[in-house]
Coordinates of C-alpha atoms and ligand atoms in Angstrom, one line a residue:
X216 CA -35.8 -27.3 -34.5
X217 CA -34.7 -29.0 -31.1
X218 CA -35.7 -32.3 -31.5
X219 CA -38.0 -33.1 -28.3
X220 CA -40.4 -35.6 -27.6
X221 CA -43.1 -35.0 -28.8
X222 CA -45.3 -34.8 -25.4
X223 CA -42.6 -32.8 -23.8
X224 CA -42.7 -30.1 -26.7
X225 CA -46.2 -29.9 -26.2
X226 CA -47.0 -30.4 -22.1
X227 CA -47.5 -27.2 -20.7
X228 CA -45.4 -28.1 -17.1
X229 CA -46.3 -28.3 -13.6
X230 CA -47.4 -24.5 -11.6
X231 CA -46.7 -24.6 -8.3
X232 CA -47.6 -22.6 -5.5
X233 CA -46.3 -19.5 -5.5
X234 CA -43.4 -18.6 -3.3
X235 CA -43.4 -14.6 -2.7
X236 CA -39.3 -13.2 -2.8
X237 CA -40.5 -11.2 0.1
X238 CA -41.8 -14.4 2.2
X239 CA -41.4 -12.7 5.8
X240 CA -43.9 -10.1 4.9
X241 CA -46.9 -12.6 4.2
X242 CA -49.1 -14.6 6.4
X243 CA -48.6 -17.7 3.8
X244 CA -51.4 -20.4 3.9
X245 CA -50.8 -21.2 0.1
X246 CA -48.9 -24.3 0.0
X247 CA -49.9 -26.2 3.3
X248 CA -46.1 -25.6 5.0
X249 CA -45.9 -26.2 8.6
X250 CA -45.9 -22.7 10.4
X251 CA -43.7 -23.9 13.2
X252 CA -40.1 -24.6 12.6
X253 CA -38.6 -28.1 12.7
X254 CA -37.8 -29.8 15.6
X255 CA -34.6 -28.0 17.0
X256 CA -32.8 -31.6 16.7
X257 CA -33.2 -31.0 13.5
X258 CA -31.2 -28.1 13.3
X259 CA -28.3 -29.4 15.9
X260 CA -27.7 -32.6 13.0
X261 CA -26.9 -30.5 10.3
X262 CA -24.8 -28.1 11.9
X263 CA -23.4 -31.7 12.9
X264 CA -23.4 -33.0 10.0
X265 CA -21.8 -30.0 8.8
X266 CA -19.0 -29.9 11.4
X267 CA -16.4 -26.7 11.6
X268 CA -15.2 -27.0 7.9
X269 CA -18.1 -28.3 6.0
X270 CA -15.3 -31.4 5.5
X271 CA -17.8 -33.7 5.6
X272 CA -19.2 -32.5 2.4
X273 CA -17.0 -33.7 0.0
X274 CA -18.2 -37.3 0.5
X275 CA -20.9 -38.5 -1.3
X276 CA -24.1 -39.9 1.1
X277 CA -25.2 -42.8 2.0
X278 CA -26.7 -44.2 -1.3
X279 CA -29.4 -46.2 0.2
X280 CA -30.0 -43.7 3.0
X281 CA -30.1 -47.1 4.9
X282 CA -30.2 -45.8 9.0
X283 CA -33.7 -44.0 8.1
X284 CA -35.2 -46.8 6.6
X285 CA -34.4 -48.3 9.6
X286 CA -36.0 -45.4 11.7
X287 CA -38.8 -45.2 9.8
X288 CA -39.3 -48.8 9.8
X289 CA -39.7 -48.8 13.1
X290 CA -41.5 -45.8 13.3
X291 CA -44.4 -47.0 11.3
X292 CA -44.0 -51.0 12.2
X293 CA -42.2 -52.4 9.1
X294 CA -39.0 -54.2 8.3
X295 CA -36.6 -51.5 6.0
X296 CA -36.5 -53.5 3.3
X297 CA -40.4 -52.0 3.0
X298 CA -39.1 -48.4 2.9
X299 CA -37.7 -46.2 0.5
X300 CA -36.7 -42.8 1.0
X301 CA -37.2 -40.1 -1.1
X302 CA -36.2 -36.2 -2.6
X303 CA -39.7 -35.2 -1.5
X304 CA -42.6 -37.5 -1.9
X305 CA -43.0 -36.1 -5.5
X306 CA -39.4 -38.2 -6.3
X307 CA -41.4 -41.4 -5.3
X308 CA -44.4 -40.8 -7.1
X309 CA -42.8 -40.0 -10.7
X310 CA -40.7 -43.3 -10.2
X311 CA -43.5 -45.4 -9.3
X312 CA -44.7 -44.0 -12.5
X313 CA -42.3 -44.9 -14.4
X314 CA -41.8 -48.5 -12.9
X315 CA -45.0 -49.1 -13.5
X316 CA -46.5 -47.5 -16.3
X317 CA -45.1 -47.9 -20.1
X318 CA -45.4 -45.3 -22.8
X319 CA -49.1 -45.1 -23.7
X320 CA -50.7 -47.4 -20.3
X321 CA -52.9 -46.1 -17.8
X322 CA -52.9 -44.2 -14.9
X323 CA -55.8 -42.6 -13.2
X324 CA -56.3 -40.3 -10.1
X325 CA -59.3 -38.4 -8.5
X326 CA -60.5 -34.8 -9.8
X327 CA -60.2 -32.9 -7.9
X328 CA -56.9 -34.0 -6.0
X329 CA -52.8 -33.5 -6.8
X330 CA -52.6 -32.4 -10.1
X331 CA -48.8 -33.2 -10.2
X332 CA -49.8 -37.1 -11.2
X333 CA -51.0 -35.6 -14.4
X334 CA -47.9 -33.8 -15.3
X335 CA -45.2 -37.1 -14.3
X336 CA -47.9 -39.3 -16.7
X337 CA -47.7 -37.1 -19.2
X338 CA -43.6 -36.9 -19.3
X339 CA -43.9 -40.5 -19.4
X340 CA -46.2 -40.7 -22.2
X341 CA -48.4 -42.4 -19.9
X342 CA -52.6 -41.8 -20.5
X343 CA -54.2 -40.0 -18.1
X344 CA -57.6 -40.6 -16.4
X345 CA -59.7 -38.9 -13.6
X346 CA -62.8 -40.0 -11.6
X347 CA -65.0 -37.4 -10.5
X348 CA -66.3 -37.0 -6.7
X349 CA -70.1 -36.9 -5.8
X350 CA -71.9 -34.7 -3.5
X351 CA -71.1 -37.1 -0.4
X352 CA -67.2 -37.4 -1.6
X353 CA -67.8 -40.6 -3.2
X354 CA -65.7 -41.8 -6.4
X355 CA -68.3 -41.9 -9.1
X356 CA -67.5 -43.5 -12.4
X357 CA -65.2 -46.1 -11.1
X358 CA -65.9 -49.6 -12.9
X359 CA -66.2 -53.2 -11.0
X360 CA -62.5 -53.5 -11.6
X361 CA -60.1 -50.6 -12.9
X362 CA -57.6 -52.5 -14.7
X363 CA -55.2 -49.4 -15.3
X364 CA -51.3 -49.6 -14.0
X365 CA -52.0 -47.0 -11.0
X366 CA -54.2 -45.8 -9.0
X367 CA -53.3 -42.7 -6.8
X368 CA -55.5 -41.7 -4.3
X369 CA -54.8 -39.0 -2.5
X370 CA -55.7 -38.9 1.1
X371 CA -56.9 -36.6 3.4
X372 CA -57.3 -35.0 -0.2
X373 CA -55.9 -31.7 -1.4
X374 CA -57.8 -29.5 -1.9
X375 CA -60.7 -30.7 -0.3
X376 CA -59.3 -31.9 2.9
X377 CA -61.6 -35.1 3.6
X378 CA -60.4 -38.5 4.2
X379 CA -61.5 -41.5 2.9
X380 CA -62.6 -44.0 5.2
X381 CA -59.9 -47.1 5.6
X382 CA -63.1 -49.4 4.7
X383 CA -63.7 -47.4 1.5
X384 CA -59.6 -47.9 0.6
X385 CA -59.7 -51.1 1.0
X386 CA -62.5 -51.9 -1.5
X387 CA -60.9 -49.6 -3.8
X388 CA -57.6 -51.7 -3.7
X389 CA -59.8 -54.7 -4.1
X390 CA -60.9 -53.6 -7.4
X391 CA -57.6 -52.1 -8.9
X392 CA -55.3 -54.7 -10.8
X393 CA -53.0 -52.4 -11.2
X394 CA -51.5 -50.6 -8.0
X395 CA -53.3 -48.5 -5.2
X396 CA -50.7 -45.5 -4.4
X397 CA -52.3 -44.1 -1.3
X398 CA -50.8 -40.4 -0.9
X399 CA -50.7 -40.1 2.5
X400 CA -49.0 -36.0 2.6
X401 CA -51.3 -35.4 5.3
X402 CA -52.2 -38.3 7.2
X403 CA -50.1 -37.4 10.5
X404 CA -52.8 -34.5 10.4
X405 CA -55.6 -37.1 10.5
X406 CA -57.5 -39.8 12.6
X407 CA -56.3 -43.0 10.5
X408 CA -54.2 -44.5 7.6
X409 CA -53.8 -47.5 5.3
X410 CA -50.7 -48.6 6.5
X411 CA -52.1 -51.5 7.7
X412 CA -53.6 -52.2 3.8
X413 CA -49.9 -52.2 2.9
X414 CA -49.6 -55.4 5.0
X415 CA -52.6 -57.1 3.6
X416 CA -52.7 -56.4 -0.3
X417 CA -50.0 -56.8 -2.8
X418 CA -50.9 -53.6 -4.5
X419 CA -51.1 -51.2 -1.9
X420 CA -48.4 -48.6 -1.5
X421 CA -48.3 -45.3 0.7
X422 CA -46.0 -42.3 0.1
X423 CA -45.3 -40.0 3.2
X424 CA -43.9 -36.6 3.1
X425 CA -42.0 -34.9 5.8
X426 CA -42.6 -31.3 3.9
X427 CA -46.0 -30.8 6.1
X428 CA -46.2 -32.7 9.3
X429 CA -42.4 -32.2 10.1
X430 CA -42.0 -28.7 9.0
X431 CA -39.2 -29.7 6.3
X432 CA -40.5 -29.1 2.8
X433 CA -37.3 -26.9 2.1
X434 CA -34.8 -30.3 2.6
X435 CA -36.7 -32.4 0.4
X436 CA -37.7 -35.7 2.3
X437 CA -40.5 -38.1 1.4
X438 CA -40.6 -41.8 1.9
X439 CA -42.7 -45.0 0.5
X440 CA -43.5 -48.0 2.2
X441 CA -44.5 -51.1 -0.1
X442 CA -43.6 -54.6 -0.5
X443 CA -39.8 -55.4 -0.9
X444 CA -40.6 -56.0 -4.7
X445 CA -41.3 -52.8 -5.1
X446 CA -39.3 -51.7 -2.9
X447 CA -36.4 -53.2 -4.9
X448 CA -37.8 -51.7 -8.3
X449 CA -38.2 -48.3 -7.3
X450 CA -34.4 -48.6 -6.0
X451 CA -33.4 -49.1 -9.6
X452 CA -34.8 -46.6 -11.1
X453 CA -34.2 -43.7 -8.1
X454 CA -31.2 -41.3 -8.5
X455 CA -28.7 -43.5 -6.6
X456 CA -27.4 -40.1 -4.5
X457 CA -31.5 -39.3 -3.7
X458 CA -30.8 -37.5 -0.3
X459 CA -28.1 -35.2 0.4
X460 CA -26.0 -35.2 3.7
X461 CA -27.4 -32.7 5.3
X462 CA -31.1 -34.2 4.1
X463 CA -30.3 -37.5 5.8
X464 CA -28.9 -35.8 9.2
X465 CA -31.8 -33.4 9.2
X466 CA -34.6 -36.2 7.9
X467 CA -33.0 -38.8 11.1
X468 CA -33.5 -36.4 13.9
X469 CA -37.2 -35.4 12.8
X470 CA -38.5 -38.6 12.5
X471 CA -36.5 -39.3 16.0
X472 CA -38.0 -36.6 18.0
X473 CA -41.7 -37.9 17.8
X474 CA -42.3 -35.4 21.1
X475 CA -41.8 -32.2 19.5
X476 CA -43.9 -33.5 15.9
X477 CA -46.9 -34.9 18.3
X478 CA -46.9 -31.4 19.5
X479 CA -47.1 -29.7 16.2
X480 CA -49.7 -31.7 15.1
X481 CA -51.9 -31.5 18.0
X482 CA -51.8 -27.7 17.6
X483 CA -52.4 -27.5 14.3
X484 CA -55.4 -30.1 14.6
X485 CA -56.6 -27.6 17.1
X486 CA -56.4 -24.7 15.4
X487 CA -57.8 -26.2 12.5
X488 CA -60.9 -27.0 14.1
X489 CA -61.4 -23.8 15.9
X490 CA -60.8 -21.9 12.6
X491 CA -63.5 -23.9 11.0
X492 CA -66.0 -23.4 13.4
X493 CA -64.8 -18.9 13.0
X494 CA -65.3 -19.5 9.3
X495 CA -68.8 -21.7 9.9
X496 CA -70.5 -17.8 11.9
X497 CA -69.0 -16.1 9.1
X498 CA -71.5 -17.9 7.0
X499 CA -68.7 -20.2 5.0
X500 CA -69.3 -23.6 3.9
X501 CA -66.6 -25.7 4.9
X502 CA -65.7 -29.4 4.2
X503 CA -64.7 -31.1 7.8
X504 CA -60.6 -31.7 7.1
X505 CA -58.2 -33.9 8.3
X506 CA -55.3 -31.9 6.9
X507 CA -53.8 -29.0 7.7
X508 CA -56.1 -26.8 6.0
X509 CA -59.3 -26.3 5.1
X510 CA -61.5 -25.5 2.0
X511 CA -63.8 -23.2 2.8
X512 CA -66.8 -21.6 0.5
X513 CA -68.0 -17.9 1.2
X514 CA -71.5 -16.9 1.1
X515 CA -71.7 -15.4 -2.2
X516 CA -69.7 -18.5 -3.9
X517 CA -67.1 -15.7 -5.6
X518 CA -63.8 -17.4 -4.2
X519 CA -61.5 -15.2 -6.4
X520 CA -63.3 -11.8 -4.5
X521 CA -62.0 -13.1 -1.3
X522 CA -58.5 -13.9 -2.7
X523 CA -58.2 -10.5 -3.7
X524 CA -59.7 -9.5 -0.6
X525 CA -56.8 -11.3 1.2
X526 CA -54.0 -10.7 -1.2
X527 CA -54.0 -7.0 -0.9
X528 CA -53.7 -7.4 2.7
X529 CA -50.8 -9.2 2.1
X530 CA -52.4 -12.6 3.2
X531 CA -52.1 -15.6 0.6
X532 CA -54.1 -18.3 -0.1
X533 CA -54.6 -20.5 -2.7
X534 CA -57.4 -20.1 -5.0
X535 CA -58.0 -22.4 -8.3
X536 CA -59.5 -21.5 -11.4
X537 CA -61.2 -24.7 -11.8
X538 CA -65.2 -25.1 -12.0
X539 CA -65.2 -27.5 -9.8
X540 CA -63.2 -25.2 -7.1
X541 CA -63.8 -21.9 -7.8
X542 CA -66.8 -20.9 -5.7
X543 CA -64.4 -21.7 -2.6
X544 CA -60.3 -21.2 -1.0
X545 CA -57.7 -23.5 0.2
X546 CA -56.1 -22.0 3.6
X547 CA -53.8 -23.6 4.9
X548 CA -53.2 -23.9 8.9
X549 CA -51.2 -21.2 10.1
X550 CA -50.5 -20.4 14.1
X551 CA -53.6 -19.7 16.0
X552 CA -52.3 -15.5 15.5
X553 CA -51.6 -15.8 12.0
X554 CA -55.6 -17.4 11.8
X555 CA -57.1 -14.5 13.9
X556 CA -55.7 -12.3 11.6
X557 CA -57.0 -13.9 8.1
X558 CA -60.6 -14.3 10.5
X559 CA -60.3 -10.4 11.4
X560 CA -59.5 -9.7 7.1
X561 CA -62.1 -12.2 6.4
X562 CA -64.5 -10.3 8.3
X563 CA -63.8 -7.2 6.5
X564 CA -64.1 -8.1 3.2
X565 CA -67.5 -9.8 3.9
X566 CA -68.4 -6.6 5.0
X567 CA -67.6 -4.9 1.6
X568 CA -69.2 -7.3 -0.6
X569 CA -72.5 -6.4 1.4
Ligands
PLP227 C1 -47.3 -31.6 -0.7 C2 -47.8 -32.9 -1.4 C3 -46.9 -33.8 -2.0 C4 -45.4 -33.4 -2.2 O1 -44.7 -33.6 -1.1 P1 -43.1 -33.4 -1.2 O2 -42.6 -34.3 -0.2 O3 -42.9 -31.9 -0.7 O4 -42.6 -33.6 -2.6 C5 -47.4 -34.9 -2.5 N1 -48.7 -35.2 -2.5 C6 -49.6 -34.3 -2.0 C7 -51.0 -34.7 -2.0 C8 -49.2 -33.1 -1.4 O5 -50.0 -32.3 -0.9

């Protein structure tokens, strides 16, 4: 017998979405990536970076990764010693777990929203609690004051793709005493954010992610911005090497070319909203999103019959198993092509479940 921890013998382990060998032969709207490429700065850095040998290489990186703190410092209106940069946002989110919640405390998140929370709590032996969502995307459940270590709240939420309101937020940190981790993945996609909470309460923290707005989930990048405290903490406890060279080159010039990422975003917004009104005649019910993506229910409330539908026309899109979830799809934002075509598949398998 291999003598594991208990909880890790027994967890069953995170599924991600899946990532098809042959990825150029599928419109993918599976795991919300950006369909346009990075900025092109991004690719002149690491070829930089890189130089004619790859010399640069055998150096470690930066270990505090300090000149983008100082970018995205500025970017967002903070002093770097609020930011923290991170191996995807996921890195930030399993430390603050661990930083903040002991073997055995309490963490809590929203069902249904990132499921990965659940998972990092339960390597750390950490309890696990959710709080359902009523009809008008309200958190129901929630007592006068939650008194577990964190709180994440993911939003725009995944899968559903509504915000909460910055109002709402803020009573919600308000009654935590533990910590308020606002995941912001896809707030660049959306009208607002709580990075002005950050300012006001102690126990507000938002993680970014440059895996969807920037187009660069395949390098890894995420950042945090709290107070310096823990700020300070999560240093401690983060792999001191976090970002790689070519991470930190590529991670500087996206952040830097704020032109080319407005751009994105504003077509993707716009696509998004033309899609949803296309899916609204076909007789969907969608939720109004400010990500990039949409959930969207068909007609007949059979979400799996029009994942099939899609699949074997080579178009994927994420479907879950789960009650709560399974009368509808998540599609992500594709270019406005890539959409007419799922609208044009869409319409065909409609016609076949008449
Ligand atoms: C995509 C996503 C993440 C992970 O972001 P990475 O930076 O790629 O690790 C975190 N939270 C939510 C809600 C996401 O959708």
């Amino acid at each position: 017998m291999i003598p594991l921890r208990e909880n890790i013998a027994t967890m069953a382990g995170y599924v991600p979405g899946y990532q098809p060998p042959d990825i150029a032969s599928w419109i993918k709207l599976n795991t919300n990536e950006n369909p346009y490429p990075p900025s092109p700065k991004v690719r002149e850095a690491i070829l930089a970076e890189l130089g004619n040998d790859g010399a640069s290489l055998r150096a470690y990186p930066s270990a505090s990764s300090q000149t983008l703190r100082e970018i995205a410092g500025k970017l967002y209106g903070f002093d770097p010693s609020w930011v923290i940069m991170a191996n995807g946002s996921d890195e930030v989110l399993n430390n603050l777990i661990r930083a903040f919640a002991s073997e055995g405390e309490e963490i809590a998140f929203v069902h249904p929203s990132y499921s990965y929370y659940a998972t990092l709590a339960e390597v750390q032996g950490a309890k696990v609690r959710t709080f359902g969502l009523s009809d008008d995307l309200w958190i129901t459940g929630l007592p006068e004051r939650y008194s577990g270590k964190l709180f994440f709240l993911t939003t725009p939420n995944s899968p559903l793709g509504f915000a909460f309101s910055i109002k709402y937020i803020e009573r919600l940190a308000e009654r935590c005493d533990g910590m308020l981790v606002v995941d912001e993945a896809y707030a660049d996609f959306s009208d607002e954010n709580a990075l002005d909470l950050v300012r006001t309460y102690e126990n507000v923290i938002v993680t970014r992610t440059l895996s969807k707005s920037y187009s660069l989930a395949g390098m890894r990048l995420g950042l945090a911005i709290a107070r310096p405290e823990v700020i300070a903490a999560l240093d401690k406890i983060r792999d001191h090497y976090n970002l790689d060279r070519l991470a930190q080159a590529a991670c500087g010039a996206a952040l830097l070319d704020q032109d080319y990422f407005a751009e994105c975003c504003r077509k993707i917004v716009e696509t998004r909203e033309w899609f949803t009104g296309e899916l609204k005649m076909l007789g969907y019910d969608v939720i109004p999103s400010s990500g990039n993506f949409v959930f969207a229910s068909p007609p007949d409330g059979d979400g799996k019959r029009v994942y099939d539908g899609l699949y074997e026309r080579k178009i994927l899109v994420r479907y879950f198993t789960d009650p709560l979830l399974c009368q509808g799809l998540r599609i992500s934002i594709g270019t406005r092509a890539e959409m007419e075509k799922t609208l044009l598949v869409l319409r065909e398998i409609g016609q076949e479940g008449l």
